[in-house]
Structure formats: structure tokens, C-alpha cells
mmCIF file of C-alpha atoms in Angstrom:
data_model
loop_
_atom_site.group_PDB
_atom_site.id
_atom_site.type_symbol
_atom_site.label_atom_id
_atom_site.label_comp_id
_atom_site.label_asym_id
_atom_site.label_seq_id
_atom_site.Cartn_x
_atom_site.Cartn_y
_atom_site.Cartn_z
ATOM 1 C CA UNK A 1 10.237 -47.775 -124.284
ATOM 2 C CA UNK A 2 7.328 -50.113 -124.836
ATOM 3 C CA UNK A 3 5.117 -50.981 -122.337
ATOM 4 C CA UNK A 4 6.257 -54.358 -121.608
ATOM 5 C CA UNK A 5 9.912 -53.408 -121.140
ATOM 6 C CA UNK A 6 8.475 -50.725 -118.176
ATOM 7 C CA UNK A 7 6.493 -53.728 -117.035
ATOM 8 C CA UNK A 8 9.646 -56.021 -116.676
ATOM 9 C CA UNK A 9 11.588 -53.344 -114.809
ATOM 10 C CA UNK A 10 9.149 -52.447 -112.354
ATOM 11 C CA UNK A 11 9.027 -56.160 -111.747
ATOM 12 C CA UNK A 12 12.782 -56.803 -111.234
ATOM 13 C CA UNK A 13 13.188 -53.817 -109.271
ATOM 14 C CA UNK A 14 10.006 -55.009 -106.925
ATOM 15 C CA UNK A 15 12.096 -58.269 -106.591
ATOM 16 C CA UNK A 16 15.338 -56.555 -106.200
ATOM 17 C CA UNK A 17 13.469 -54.747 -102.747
ATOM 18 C CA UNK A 18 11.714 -58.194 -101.805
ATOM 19 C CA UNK A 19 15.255 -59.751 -101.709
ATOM 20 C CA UNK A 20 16.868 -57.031 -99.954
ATOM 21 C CA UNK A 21 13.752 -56.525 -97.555
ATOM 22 C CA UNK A 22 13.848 -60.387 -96.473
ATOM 23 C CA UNK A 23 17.605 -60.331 -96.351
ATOM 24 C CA UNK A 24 17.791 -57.372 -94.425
ATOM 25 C CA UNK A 25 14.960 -59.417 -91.910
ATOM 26 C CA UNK A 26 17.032 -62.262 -91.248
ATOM 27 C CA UNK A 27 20.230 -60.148 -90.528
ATOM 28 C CA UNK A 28 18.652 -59.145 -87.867
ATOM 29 C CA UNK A 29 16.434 -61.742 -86.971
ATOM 30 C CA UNK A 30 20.571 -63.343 -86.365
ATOM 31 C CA UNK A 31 22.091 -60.950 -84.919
ATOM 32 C CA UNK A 32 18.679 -60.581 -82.564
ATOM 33 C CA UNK A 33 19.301 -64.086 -82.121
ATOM 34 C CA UNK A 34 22.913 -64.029 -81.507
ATOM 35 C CA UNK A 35 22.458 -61.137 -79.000
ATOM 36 C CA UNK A 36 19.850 -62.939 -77.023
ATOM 37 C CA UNK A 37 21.921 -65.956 -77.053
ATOM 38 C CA UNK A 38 24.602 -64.146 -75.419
ATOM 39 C CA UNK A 39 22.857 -62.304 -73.164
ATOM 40 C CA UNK A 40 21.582 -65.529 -71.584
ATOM 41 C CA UNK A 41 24.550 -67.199 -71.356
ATOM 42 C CA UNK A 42 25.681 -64.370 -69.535
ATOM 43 C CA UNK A 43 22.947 -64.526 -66.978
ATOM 44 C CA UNK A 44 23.137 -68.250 -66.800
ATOM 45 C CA UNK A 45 27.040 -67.882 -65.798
ATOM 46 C CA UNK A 46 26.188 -65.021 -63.355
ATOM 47 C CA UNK A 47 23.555 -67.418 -61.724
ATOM 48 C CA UNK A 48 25.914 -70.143 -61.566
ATOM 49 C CA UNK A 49 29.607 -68.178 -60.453
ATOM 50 C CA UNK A 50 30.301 -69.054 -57.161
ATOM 51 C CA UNK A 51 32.017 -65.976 -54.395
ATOM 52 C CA UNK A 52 35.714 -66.811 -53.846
ATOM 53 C CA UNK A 53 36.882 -68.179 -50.406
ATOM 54 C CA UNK A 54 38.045 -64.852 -49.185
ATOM 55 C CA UNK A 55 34.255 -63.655 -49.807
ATOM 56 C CA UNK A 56 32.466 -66.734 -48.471
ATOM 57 C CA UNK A 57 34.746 -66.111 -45.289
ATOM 58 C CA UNK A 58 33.748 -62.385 -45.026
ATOM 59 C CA UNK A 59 30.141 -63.480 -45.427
ATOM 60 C CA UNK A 60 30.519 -65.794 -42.616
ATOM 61 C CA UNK A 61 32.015 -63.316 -40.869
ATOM 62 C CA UNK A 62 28.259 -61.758 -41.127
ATOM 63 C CA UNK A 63 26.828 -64.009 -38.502
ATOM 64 C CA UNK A 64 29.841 -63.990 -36.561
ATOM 65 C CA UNK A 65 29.315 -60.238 -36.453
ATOM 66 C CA UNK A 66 25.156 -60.685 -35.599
ATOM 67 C CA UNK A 67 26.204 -62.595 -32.671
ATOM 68 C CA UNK A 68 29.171 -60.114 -31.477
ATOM 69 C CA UNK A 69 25.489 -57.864 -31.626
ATOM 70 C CA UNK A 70 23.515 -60.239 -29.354
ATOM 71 C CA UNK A 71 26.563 -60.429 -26.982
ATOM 72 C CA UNK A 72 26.508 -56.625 -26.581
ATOM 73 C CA UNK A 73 23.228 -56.889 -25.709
ATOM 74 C CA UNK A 74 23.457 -59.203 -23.032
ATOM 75 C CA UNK A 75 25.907 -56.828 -21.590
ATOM 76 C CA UNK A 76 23.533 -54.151 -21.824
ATOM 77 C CA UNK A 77 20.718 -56.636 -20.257
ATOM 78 C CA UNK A 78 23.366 -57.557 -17.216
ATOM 79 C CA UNK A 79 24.416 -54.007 -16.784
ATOM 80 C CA UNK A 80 21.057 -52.923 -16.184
ATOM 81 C CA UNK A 81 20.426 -56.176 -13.789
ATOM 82 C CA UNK A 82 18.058 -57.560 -16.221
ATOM 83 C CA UNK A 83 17.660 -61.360 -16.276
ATOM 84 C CA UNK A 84 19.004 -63.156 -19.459
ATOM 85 C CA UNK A 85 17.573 -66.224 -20.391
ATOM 86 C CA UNK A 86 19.988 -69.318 -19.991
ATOM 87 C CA UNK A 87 18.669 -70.570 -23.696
ATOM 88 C CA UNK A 88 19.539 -67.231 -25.117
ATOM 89 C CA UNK A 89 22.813 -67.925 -24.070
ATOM 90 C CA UNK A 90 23.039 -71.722 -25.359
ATOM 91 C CA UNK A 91 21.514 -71.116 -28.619
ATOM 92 C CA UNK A 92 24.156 -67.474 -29.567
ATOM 93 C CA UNK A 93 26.819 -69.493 -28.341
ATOM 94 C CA UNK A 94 25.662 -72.537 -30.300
ATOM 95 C CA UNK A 95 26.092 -71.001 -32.956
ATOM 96 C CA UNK A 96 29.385 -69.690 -32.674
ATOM 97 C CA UNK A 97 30.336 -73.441 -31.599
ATOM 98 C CA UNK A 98 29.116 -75.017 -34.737
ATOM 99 C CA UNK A 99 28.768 -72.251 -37.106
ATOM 100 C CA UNK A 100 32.543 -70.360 -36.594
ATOM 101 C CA UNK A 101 34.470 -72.629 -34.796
ATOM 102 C CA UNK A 102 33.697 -76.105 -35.959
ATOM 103 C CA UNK A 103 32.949 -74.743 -38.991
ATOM 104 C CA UNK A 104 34.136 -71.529 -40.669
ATOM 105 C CA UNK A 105 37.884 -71.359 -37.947
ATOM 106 C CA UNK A 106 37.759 -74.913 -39.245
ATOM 107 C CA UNK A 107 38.177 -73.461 -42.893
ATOM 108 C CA UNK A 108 40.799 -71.103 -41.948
ATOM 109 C CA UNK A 109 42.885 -73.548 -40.375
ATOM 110 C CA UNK A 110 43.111 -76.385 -42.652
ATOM 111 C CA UNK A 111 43.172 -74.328 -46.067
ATOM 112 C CA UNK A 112 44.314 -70.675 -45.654
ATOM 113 C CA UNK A 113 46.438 -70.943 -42.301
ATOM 114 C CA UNK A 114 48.931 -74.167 -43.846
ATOM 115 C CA UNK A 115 49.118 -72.109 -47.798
ATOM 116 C CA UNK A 116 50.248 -68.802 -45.501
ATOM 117 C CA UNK A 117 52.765 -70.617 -43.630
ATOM 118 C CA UNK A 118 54.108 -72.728 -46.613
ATOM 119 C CA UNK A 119 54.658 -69.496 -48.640
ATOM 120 C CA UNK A 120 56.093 -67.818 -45.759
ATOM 121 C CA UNK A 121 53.769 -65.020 -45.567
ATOM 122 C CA UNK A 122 51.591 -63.410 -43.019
ATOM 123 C CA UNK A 123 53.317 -65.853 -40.645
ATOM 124 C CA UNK A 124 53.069 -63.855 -37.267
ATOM 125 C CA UNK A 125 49.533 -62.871 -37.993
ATOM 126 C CA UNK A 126 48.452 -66.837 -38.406
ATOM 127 C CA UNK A 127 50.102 -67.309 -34.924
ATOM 128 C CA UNK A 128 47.783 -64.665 -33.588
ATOM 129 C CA UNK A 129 44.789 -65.661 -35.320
ATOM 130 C CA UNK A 130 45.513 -69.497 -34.517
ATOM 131 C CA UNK A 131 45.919 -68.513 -30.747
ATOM 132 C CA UNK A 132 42.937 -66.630 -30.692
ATOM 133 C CA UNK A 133 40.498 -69.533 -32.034
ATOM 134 C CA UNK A 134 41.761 -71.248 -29.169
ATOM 135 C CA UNK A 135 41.095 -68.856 -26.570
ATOM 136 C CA UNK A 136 37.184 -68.401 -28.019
ATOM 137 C CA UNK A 137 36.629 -71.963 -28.341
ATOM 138 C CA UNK A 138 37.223 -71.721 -24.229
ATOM 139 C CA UNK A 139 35.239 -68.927 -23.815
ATOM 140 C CA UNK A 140 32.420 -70.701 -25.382
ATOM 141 C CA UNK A 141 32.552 -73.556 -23.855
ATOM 142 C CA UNK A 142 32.798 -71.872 -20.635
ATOM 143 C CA UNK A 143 29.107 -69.809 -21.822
ATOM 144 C CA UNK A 144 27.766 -73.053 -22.924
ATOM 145 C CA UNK A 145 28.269 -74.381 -19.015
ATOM 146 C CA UNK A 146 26.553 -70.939 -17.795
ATOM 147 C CA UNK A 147 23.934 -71.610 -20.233
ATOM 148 C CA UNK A 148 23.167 -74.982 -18.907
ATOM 149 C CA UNK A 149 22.064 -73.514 -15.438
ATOM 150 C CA UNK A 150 18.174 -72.829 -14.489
ATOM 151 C CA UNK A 151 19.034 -68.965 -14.307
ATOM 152 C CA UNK A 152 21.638 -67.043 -14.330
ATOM 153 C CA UNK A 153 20.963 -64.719 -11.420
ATOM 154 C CA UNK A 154 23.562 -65.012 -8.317
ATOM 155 C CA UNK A 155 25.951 -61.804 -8.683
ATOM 156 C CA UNK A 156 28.895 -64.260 -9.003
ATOM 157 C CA UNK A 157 27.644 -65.683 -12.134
ATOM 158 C CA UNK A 158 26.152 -62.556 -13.735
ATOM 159 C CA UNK A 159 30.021 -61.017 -13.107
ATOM 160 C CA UNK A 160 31.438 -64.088 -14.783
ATOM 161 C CA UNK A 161 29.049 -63.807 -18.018
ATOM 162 C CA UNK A 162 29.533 -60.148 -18.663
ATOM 163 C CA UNK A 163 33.201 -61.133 -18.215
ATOM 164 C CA UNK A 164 33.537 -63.785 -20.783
ATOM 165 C CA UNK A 165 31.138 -62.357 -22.910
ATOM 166 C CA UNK A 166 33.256 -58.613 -23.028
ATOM 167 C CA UNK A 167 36.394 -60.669 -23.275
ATOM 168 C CA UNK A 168 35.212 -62.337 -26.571
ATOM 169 C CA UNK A 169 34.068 -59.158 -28.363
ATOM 170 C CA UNK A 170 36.937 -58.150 -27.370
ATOM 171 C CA UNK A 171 39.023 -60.583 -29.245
ATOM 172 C CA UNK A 172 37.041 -60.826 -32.327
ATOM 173 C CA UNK A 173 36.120 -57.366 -33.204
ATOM 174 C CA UNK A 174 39.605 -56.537 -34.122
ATOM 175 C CA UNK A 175 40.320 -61.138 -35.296
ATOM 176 C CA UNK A 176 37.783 -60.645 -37.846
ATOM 177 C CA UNK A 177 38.644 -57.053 -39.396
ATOM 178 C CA UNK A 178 41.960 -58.319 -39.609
ATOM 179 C CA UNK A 179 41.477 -61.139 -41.671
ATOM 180 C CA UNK A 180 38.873 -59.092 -44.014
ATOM 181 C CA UNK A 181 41.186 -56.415 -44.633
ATOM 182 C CA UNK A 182 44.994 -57.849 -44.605
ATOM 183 C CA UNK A 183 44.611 -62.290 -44.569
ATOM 184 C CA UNK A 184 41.674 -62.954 -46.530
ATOM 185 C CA UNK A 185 42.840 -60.458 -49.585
ATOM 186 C CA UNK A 186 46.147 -61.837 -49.550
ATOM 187 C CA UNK A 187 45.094 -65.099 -50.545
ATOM 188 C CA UNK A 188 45.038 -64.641 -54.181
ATOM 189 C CA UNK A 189 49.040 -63.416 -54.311
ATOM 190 C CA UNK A 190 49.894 -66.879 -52.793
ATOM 191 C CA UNK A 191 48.344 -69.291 -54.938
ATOM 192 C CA UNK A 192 47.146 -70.029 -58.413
ATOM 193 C CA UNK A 193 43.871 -69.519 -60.160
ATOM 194 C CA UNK A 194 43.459 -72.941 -60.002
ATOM 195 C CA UNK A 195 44.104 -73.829 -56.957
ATOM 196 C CA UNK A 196 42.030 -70.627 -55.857
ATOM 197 C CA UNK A 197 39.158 -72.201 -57.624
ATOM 198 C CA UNK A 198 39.430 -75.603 -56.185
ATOM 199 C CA UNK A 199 39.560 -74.284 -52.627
ATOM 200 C CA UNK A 200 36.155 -72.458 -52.782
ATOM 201 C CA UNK A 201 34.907 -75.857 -54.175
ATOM 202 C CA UNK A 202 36.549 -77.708 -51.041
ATOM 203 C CA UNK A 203 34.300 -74.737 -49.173
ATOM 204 C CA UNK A 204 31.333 -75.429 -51.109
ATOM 205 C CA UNK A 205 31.811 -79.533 -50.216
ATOM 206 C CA UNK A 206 32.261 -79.225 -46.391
ATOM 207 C CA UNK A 207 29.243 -76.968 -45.765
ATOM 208 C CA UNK A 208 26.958 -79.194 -47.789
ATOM 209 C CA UNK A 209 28.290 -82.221 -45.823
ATOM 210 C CA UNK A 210 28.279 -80.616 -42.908
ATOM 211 C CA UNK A 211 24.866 -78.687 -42.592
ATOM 212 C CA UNK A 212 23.123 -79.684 -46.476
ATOM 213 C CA UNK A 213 22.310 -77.421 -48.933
ATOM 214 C CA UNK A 214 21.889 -73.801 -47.519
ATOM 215 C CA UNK A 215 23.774 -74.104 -44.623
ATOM 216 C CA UNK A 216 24.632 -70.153 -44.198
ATOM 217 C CA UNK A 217 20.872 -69.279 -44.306
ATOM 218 C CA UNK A 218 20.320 -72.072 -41.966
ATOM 219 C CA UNK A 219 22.268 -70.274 -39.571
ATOM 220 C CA UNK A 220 21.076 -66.367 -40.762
ATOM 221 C CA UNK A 221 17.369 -67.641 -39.558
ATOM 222 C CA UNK A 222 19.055 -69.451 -36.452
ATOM 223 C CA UNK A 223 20.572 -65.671 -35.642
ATOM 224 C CA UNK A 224 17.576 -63.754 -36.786
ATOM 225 C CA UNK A 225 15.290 -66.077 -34.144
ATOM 226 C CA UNK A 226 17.481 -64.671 -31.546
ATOM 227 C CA UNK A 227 17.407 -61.205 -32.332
ATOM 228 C CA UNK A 228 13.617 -61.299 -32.501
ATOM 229 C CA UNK A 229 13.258 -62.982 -29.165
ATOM 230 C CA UNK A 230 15.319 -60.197 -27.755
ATOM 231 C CA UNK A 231 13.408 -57.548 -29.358
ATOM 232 C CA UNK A 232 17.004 -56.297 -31.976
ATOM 233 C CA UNK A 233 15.805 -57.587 -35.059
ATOM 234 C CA UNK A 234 14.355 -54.516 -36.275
ATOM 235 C CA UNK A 235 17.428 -52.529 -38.049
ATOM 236 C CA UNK A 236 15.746 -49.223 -38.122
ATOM 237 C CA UNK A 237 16.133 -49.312 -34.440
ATOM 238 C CA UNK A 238 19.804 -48.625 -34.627
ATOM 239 C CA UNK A 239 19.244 -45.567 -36.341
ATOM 240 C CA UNK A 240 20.214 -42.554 -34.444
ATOM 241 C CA UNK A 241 17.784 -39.732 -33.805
ATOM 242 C CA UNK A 242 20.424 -36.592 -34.588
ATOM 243 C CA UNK A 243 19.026 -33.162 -35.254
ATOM 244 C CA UNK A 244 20.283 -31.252 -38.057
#
């Protein structure tokens, strides 16, 4: 074989690996691309999915819950004929006022409660639950009037505080954990995906008119403020000391 011929081959065969080299680079420069592509989108539509109603209730539920913990505290406080602070009492029951009964009962009653009773389901446990938001919005207003006074200190008053108060934990302990586990997950069976989607957008529109944008932290800080004041904000307090 001359020389030249050898030449030639060694120069094809050099461009035969410079071809497959640079097509083998933007393979996976595309597929690299394609991957990364995809992988953002994917964040970018976990950033930007919203929590279904039944969640964004439960969450709510949350500061309902944080309240039901200040509440057992003023029992403690009255129980050990401590004073408690009449603005203690205005602001934790402020909050249930506008927060879960103007508010989040609000939801409950003019988009779950109607879609339950049209579809003829959970019927007796809507009666309950709309009987009970009645009873708490008394309740509260009757701690909002206690809270208005200088101090609660005369006997007759303290009685009537730790009354009301143990009467609404009462009622809500059990209203709440039965609307997480039996109400709120029943919601899907009875209506569509589209209609479950627009509701948590009809959610989404009455908290933002009613409180702005970040209206549940809003009222997380409110509760937190409280708990700090009263010395329970600290969760590793709750911890109990048990020996092994």
C-alpha cells in the first residue's frame, strides 16, 4: 500500500471519530438540555400547585388548634388563681372571631356544608357541625365581653371564664378531628376535579380579599405573639421528662 493511500485512511478514519465525537457531544448536550428543561418545569409547577380545600382547611385548623393551647392555659392560670390579662383574652379570642368564624366556618358553610347537603351525604354530621359554629360564635362573644373588663378577678367572673373557655375546647377538640378525618376527605367523592379546583381558587380569593396576601401567616405571628407573652411558645417545653 503506498504511502499516500495509508495517509488518506488515517485521515478519513480521524474524521470518521471527529464526527462521531461531536455527534456524540451534542446528544448529550440535548438530552442534558432536555433533562434540565424538565426538571425545572417540574420545580416551577411544584412552586406554583396550590393545597386542595380539604388541606387549606386542616391547616387552618392549625391555629384553631394553637388557640385551643392558649385556652388550656388560661385554665391552668385560673386554676391556680393566677390573674389573666383581659387583652390576652381579647386578642385569642380575636382571633378565633375573625380568623375561624368569620373566616375559615365561613368557608365551610357556604362551599362544603351546601355540596354535602345537595349530594345527600354526611347530612347529620353538617347539622352537628352547623350547630356547633353557632354555639362558639356565642361563646366568643361572651369572652370578648369578659375581655373588655379592667381585670378579671371577682370569683364570679373567674368561674364564668374557666366555664366558657372548658366548654369551647370542649366542643372543638372532637368539631375539628371530625371534619379532618371523615368531612374534609369526603369532599373529593362528591364533586368533580373541576369543580374541586375552582373551590380552592374561591379559597384562595376570599382570604386575599379578606386579610391580603399572606393572610394565614398573618394570623400564625398573631398566635405566636400570644404564646410568647404567656411564656408557651417554646415547643421543647412540652416535652416530657420520662426515664427509660
Amino acid at each position: 500500500m503506498k504511502d499516500q493511500d495509508i495517509q488518506e485512511g488515517n485521515d478519513n478514519n480521524e474524521g470518521r471519530s471527529r464526527r462521531s465525537f461531536l455527534t456524540k457531544g451534542l446528544n448529550i448536550a440535548l438530552v442534558t438540555a432536555v433533562t434540565g428543561t424538565a426538571y425545572l418545569a417540574g420545580c416551577k409547577g411544584a412552586e406554583e400547585d396550590e393545597i386542595g380545600p380539604p388541606e387549606d382547611l386542616m391547616r387552618e385548623h392549625g391555629i384553631l388548634n394553637r388557640v385551643l393551647l392558649i385556652y388550656d392555659h388560661f385554665l391552668r392560670m385560673l386554676a391556680a388563681n393566677e390573674p389573666v390579662a383581659p387583652q390576652l383574652i381579647t386578642a385569642s379570642a380575636g382571633i378565633i372571631r375573625t380568623f375561624i368564624e368569620e373566616y375559615h366556618e365561613k368557608q365551610e358553610e357556604d362551599f362544603l356544608f351546601p355540596r354535602f347537603e345537595k349530594a345527600h351525604q354526611l347530612t347529620d354530621l353538617v347539622q352537628v357541625l352547623r350547630a356547633q359554629h353557632q354555639q362558639g360564635r356565642l361563646i366568643t362573644g361572651q369572652l370578648l365581653q369578659l375581655g373588655k373588663q379592667p381585670q378579671v378577678s371577682a370569683d364570679g367572673d373567674k368561674q364564668r371564664l374557666s366555664s366558657l373557655i372548658a366548654a369551647f375546647i370542649h366542643m372543638y377538640r372532637p368539631h375539628e378531628a371530625r371534619e379532618d378525618t371523615v368531612l374534609f376527605p369526603a369532599l373529593r367523592k362528591i364533586i368533580s376535579k373541576q369543580e374541586f379546583d375552582s373551590l380552592g381558587e374561591d379559597f384562595e380569593k376570599r382570604e386575599h380579599q379578606l386579610f391580603g396576601e399572606g393572610g394565614f401567616e398573618l394570623f400564625v405571628d398573631k398566635v405566636a405573639g400570644i404564646e410568647q407573652q404567656l411564656g408557651i411558645y417554646d415547643l421543647a417545653q412540652f416535652t416530657p421528662r420520662i426515664q427509660a
